[in-house]
Amino acid sequence: MTAIFPEYIPNRITVTLTSGEVVTEEVRDAPGGPRVAMTDQQFEEKFHGLLRPLASDSRRKDILSLVWNVEQLADLSPLLAAMTLDTTEG
């Protein structure tokens, strides 16, 4: 794995099951990297997971709606305003 870093960011996980069976999974790049696109669902799950401690469900939905429709905005003011978070809001 070291040999292919930093071109790739590989990861390997090995799990030993209670049956004794060993299962290993390896990836060269995680979703969201330049070669492995995230699905919309993966993006939204990560977005909500990262912002959950900082923003209410309603605020996160508002921001996400603006992000998904950014091409329709005349300017970025609404998005920037929505992304200005009060860290006590959570």
PDB file of C-alpha atoms in Angstrom, residues 8 27-39 42:
ATOM      1  CA  TYR A   8      -3.857   6.385  -4.357  1.00  0.00           C
ATOM      2  CA  VAL A  27      -9.819  -0.391  -1.706  1.00  0.00           C
ATOM      3  CA  ARG A  28      -7.373   1.816  -3.560  1.00  0.00           C
ATOM      4  CA  ASP A  29      -9.416   4.994  -3.155  1.00  0.00           C
ATOM      5  CA  ALA A  30     -12.313   5.939  -0.935  1.00  0.00           C
ATOM      6  CA  PRO A  31     -15.506   7.397  -2.395  1.00  0.00           C
ATOM      7  CA  GLY A  32     -15.145  11.114  -2.928  1.00  0.00           C
ATOM      8  CA  GLY A  33     -11.622  10.939  -4.250  1.00  0.00           C
ATOM      9  CA  PRO A  34     -10.684  11.980  -7.771  1.00  0.00           C
ATOM     10  CA  ARG A  35     -11.163   8.477  -9.203  1.00  0.00           C
ATOM     11  CA  VAL A  36     -14.138   7.206  -7.187  1.00  0.00           C
ATOM     12  CA  ALA A  37     -17.149   9.471  -7.285  1.00  0.00           C
ATOM     13  CA  MET A  38     -19.557   9.516  -4.360  1.00  0.00           C
ATOM     14  CA  THR A  39     -23.168   8.745  -5.055  1.00  0.00           C
ATOM     15  CA  GLN A  42     -23.196   8.927   0.042  1.00  0.00           C
TER      16      GLN A  42
END
